[in-house]
XYZ file of C-alpha atoms in Angstrom:
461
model
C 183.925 91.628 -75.067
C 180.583 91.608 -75.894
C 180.590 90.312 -78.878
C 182.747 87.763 -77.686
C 180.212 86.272 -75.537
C 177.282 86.774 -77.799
C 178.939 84.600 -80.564
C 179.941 81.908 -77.648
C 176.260 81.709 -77.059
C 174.874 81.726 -80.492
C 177.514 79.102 -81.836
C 175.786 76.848 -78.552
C 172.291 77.087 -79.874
C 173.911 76.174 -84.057
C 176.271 73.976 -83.538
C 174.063 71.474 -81.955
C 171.867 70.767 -84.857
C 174.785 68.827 -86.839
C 176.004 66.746 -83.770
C 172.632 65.531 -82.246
C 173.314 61.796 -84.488
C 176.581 61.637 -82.357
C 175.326 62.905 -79.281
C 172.788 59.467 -79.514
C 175.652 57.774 -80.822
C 178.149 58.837 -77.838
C 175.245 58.639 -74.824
C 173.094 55.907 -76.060
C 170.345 58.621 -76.506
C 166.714 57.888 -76.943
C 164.787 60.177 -79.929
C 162.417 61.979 -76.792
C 166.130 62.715 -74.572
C 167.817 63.916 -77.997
C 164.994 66.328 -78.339
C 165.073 67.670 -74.870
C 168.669 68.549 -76.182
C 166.975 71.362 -78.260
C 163.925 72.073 -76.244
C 165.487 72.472 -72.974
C 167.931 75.312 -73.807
C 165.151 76.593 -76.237
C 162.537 77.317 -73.567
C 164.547 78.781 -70.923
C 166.383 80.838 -73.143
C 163.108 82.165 -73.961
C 161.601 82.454 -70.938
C 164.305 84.911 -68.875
C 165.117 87.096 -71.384
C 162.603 89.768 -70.391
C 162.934 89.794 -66.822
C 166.505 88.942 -67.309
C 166.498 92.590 -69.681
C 164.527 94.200 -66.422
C 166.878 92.895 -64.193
C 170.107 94.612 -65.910
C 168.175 97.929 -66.181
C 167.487 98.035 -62.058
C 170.577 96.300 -60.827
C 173.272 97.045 -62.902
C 173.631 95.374 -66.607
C 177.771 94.338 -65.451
C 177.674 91.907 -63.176
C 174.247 90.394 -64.515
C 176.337 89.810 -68.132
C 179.487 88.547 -66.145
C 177.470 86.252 -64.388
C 175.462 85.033 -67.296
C 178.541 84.082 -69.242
C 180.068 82.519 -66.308
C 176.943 80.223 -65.684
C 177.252 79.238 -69.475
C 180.988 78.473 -69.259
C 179.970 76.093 -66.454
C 177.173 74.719 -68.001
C 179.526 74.303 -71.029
C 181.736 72.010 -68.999
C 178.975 70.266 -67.652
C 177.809 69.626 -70.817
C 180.638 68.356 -72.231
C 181.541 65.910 -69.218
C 178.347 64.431 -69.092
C 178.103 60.771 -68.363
C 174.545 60.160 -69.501
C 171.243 62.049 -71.291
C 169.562 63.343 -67.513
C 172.855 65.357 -67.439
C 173.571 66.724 -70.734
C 169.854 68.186 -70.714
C 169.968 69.787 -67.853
C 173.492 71.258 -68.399
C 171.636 72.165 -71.587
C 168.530 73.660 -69.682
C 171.423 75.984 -67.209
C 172.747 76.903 -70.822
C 169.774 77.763 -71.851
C 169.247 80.259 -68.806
C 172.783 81.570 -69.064
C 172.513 82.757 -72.329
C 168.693 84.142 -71.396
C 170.619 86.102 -68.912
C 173.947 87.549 -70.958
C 172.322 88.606 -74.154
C 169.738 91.257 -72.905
C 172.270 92.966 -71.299
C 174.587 93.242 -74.086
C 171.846 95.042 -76.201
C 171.397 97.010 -73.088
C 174.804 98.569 -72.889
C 174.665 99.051 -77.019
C 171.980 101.352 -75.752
C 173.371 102.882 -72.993
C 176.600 103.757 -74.036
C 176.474 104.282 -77.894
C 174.550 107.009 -79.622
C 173.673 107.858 -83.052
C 175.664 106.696 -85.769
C 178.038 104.834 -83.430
C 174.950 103.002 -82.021
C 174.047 101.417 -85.667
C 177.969 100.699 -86.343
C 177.510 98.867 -82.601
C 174.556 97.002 -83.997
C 176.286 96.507 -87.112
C 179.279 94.943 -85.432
C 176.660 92.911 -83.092
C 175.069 91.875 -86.695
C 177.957 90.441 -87.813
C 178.912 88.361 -85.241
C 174.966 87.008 -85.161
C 175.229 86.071 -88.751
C 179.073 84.408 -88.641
C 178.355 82.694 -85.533
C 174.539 81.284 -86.635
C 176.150 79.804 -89.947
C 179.757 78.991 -88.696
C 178.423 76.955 -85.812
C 177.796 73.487 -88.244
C 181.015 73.939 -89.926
C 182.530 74.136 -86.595
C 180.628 71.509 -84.890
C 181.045 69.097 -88.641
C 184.418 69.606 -88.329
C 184.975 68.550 -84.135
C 182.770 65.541 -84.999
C 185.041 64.626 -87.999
C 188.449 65.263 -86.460
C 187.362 63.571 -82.947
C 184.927 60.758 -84.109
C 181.533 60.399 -83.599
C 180.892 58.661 -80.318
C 183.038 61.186 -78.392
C 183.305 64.566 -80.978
C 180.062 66.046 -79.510
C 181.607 66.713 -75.746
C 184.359 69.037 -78.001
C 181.337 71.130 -79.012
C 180.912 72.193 -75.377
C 184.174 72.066 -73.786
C 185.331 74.960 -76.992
C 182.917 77.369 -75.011
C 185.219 77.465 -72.016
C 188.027 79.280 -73.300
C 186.037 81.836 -75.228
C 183.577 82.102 -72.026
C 187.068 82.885 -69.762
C 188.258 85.313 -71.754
C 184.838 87.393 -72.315
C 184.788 87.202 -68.478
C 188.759 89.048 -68.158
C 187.675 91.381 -70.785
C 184.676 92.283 -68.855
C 186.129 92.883 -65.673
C 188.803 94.527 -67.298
C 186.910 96.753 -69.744
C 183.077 97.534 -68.449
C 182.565 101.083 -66.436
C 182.626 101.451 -62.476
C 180.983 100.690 -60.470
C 179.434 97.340 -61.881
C 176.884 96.829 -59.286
C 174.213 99.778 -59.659
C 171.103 98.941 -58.041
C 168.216 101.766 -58.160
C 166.204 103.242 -55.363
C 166.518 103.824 -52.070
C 166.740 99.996 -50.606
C 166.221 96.311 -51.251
C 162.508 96.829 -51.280
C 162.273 99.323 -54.248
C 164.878 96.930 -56.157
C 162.590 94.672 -55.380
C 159.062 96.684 -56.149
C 161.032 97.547 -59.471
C 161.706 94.482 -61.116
C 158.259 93.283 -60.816
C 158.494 89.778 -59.728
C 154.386 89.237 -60.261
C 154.954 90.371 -63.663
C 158.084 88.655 -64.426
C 156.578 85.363 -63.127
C 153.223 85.325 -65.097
C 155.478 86.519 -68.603
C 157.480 83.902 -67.986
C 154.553 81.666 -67.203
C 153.171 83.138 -70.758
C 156.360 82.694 -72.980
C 156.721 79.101 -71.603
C 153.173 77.876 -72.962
C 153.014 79.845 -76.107
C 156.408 77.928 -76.897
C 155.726 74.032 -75.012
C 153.486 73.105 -78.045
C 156.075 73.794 -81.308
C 159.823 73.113 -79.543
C 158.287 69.913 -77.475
C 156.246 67.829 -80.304
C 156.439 64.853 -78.431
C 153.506 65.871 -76.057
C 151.228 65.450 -79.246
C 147.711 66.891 -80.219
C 146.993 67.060 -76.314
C 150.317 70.135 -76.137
C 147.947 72.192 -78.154
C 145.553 72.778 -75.152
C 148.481 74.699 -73.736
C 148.354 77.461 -76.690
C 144.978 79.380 -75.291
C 146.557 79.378 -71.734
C 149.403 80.860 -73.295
C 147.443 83.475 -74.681
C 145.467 84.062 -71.431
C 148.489 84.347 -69.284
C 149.605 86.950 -71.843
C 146.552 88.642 -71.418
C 146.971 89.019 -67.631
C 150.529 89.920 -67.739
C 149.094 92.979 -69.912
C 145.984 93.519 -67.071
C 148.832 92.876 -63.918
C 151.010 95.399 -65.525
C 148.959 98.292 -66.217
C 147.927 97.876 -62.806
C 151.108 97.446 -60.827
C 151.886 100.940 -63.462
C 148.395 102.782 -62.132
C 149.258 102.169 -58.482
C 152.427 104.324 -58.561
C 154.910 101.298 -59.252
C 157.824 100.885 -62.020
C 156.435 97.536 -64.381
C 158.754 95.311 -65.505
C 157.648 96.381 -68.874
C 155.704 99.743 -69.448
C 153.237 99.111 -72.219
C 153.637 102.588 -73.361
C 156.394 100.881 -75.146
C 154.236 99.312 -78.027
C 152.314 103.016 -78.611
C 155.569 103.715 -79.676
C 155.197 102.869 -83.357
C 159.201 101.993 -84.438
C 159.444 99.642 -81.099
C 155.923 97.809 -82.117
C 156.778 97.552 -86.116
C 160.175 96.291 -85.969
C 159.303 93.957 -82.822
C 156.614 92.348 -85.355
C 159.085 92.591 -87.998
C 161.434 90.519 -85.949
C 159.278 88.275 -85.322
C 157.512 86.850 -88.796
C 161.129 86.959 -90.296
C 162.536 84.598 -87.538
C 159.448 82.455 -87.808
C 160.252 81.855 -91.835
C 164.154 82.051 -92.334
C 165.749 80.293 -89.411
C 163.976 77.525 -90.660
C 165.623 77.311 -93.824
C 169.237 76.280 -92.194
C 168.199 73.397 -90.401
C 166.266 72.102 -93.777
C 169.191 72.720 -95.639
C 171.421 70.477 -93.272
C 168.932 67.883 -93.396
C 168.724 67.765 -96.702
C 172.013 67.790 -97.607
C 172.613 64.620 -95.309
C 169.749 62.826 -94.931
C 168.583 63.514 -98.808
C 171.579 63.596 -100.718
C 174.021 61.690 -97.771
C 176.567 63.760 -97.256
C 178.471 64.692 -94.139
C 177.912 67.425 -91.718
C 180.617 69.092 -92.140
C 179.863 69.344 -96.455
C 176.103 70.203 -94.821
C 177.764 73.246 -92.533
C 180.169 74.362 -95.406
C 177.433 74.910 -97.632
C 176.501 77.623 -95.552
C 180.010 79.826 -95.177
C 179.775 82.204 -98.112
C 176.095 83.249 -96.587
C 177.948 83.741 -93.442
C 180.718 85.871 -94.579
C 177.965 87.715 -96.873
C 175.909 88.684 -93.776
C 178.681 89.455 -91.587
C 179.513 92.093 -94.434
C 175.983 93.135 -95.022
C 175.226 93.240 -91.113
C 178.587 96.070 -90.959
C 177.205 98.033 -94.133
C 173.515 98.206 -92.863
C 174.951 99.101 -89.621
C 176.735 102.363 -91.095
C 173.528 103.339 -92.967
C 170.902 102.632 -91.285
C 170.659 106.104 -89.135
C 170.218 107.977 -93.108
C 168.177 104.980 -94.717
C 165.915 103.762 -92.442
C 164.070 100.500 -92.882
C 163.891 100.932 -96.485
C 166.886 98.744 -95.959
C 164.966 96.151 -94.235
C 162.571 96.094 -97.148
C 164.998 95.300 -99.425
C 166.541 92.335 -96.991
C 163.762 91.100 -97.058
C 163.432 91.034 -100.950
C 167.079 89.571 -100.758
C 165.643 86.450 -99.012
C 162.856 85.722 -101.401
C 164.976 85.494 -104.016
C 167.102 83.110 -102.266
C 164.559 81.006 -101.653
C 162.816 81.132 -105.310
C 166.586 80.198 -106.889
C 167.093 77.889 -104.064
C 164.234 76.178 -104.714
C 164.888 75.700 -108.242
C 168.189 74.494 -108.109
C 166.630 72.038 -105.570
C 164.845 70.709 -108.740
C 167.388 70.687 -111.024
C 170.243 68.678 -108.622
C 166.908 66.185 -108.470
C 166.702 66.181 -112.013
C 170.561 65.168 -112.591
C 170.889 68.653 -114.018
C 173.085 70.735 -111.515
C 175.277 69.945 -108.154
C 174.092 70.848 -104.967
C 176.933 73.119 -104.518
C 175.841 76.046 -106.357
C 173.491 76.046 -103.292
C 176.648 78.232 -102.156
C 175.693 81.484 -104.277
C 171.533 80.591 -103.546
C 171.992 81.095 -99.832
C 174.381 83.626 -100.371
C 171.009 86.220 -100.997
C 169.659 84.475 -97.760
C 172.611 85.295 -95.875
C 173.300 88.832 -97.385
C 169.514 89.134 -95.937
C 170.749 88.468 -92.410
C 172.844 91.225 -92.098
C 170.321 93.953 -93.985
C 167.400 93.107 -91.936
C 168.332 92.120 -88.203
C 171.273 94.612 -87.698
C 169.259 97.804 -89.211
C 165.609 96.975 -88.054
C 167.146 96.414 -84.248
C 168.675 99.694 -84.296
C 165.598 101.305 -85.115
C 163.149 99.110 -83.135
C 165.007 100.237 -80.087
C 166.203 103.624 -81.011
C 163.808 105.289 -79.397
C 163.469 103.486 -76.205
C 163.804 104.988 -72.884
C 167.109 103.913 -71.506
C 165.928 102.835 -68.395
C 163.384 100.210 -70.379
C 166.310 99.338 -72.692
C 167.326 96.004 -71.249
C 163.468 94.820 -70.972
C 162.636 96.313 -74.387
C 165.654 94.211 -75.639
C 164.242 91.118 -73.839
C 160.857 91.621 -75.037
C 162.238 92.218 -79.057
C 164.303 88.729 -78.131
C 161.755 87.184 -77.130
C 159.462 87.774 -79.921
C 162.637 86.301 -82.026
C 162.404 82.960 -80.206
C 158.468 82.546 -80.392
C 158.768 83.786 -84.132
C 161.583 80.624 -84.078
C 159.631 77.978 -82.132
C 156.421 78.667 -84.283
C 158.393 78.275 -87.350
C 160.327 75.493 -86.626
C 157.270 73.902 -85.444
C 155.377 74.987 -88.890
C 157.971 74.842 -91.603
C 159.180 71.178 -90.530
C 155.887 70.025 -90.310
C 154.682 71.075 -93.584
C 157.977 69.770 -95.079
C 157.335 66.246 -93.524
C 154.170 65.858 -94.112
C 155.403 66.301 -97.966
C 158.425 63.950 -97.120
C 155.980 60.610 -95.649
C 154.463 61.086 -99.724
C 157.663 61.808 -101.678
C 160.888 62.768 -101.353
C 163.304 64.999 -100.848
C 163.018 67.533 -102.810
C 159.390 68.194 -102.541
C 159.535 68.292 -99.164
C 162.247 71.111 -99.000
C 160.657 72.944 -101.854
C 157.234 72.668 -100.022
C 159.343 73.862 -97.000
C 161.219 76.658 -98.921
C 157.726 78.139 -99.893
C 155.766 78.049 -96.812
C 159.216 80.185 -95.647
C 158.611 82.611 -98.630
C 155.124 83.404 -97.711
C 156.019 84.346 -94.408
C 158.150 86.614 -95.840
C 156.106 87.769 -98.016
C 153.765 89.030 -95.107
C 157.016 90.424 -93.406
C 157.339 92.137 -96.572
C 153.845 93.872 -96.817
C 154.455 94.964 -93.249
C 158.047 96.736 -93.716
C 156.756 98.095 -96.937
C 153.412 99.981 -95.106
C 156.130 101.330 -92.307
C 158.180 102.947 -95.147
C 155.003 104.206 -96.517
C 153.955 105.777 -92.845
C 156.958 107.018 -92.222
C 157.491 109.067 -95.927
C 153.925 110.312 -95.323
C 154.848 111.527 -91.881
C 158.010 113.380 -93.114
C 156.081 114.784 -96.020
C 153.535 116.307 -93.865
């Protein structure tokens, strides 16, 4: 049931890179609405999932998950009936909130009600679905636009959420413990005391500006002056919680959380890999259409086997993780690099007349297999030792250090590779994109590697 829902929302946020051209096709979209397509669901994703995390550990994580995935079933419909852009982004914005909402509380109840080994073969499972659902979301949405055209095929790519959304909502009724609704503390006021809403507001505030400047590009060189406010707002989050902690109160997140080496590693972790590799999908499908000019659908199949790889990768890490550690991570993360360096060459050699893009199928296969050893195992371990009653807001905040680690790299990554693109072509410009992702891993790398290191000194001694 949870899973269910997860992969509904993470098929929403892949499945609309390959149908934006008939979204403008369809609605008559200008290139600043199509945007807000991305940026709308992008931000307030981003923005709720901490508080939304908080939220599930005070009130109850049930009906906060139910009614997340109901809101994005709406949405979904909304979405897909809309008659013009106004509409479809803010359908997309409610999405965007929705799914903000549901997904802290499903890593919540992995922690509450797993343990152990079972928790990393939850995590596992959870893994799988991540990786299937990030890569099968172009094929699926390639395939709608083919089968129901081009001006009307994008409204398919919503209206498929409602079915799936339905039926995650039966199973959860059906299946989550009683009773759903567990608010803590005596009364409202404690409910209310406990989940912060100072706190949430200026996080949110914080998220929101550290994000603005690389998912909204339009705003230009000017967006950039929201980046130290960002930072400042951050900074007196970290002052306003502390404080609200020191005068006898429950924060929304207790900082004591990052002394806790595992929970600060792996949330850093998280974050630089998401900055470089989720980059590398949506280069792929533009260079597959808009550099060699091929369909969406060829662009979304050329990333199945790394899909099935990482579901199976995501299911083995999951099983191993408890004995291994992040030793597994570390070699992920090698995994990826190699992609990269073979994809990058065979991006060369296809330019040179020498080899068919196709065998990109077995280069992003060692991206995908990557997927699965990195997220699944260094999740388990980042939250492992969590409190439970933080676990919903310690999922939010590793989440949310996911979707800055994505903004910045989207931002970065595409940048760099057009930039390379307005002098050349092509293939320069996803090589030059393809590296820039490798040395972010390669700092990823040096930090995973110093954990291990840490944590075989500590056991030795």
């Amino acid at each position: 049931m949870l899973l269910v829902a997860i992969f509904m929302s993470l098929v929403g946020v892949s499945i609309i890179n390959v149908v934006l051209p008939s979204i403008q096709r369809g609605l008559g979209a200008s290139d600043s609405e199509l945007q807000w397509v991305l940026t709308g669901y992008a931000l307030t994703f981003g923005v709720v999932l901490v508080a939304a995390g908080r939220a599930g550990d005070i009130l109850g994580r049930g009906p906060l998950f139910i009614a997340g995935v109901a809101l994005f079933t709406l949405s979904s419909v909304a979405g897909g009936l809309a008659p013009d852009p106004l509409s479809l982004n803010i359908a997309r914005v409610v999405q965007g909130l929705a799914s903000g909402l549901l997904n802290p509380q499903a890593v919540g109840m992995i922690q509450q009600y797993f343990r152990g080994p079972e928790r990393g073969r939850a995590y596992g499972a959870l893994g799988s679905v991540i990786g299937v659902s990030v890569a099968i979301g172009p094929v699926i949405g390639g395939l709608i636009v083919q089968l129901a055209g081009e001006a009307q095929g994008w409204r398919w790519t919503f209206l498929v959420n409602v079915p799936v959304g339905v039926v995650a909502i039966v199973l959860a009724l059906r299946w989550l413990p009683r009773p759903l609704w567990t608010p803590r503390g005596p009364g409202s006021r404690s409910v209310v005391r406990d989940l912060d809403p100072v706190g949430a507001v200026l996080l949110g505030l914080a998220v929101l500006a550290l994000l603005l400047p690389f998912v909204e590009r339009s705003m230009g060189p000017a967006g950039w002056l929201v980046l130290p406010g960002g930072v400042v707002l951050l900074a007196l989050w970290a002052w306003w919680e502390r404080r609200y902690r020191d005068g006898g109160h429950a924060p929304m997140v207790d900082l004591a959380l990052f002394r806790v080496r595992s929970f600060t590693t792996g949330t850093l972790i998280a974050g630089l890999y998401f900055m470089g590799v989720t980059s590398v999908w949506v280069l792929v499908a533009l260079y597959v259409q808009d550099g060699l000019g091929r369909s969406a659908l060829e662009a979304g199949l050329i990333g199945m086997p790394a899909a099935v790889l990482s579901a199976f990768t995501a299911n083995w890490s999951g099983r191993r993780v408890t004995r291994l550690g992040r030793t597994i991570v570390v070699a992920g993360i090698c995994s990826a690099i190699v992609g990269l360096g073979l994809s990058i060459a065979l991006v060369q050699l296809v330019d040179a007349g020498h080899a068919s893009v196709w065998w990109m199928l077995l280069t992003l296969a060692f991206i995908g297999g990557a997927q699965g050893l990195v997220i699944t195992p260094n999740q388990t371990i980042t939250l492992g030792e969590v409190p439970l009653e933080y676990a919903g807001s310690a999922g939010g905040v590793l989440q949310t250090g996911q979707r800055i680690g994505t903004a910045m790299g989207l931002g970065i990554i595409t940048a760099v590779a057009f930039a390379v693109l307005d002098g050349s072509g092509w293939p320069l410009a996803v090589t030059a994109g393809f590296g820039t992702t490798a040395a972010l891993l390669l700092v990823t790398l040096v930090v995973a590697v110093l954990d291990v290191r840490r944590g075989t000194a500590t056991d030795a001694s």
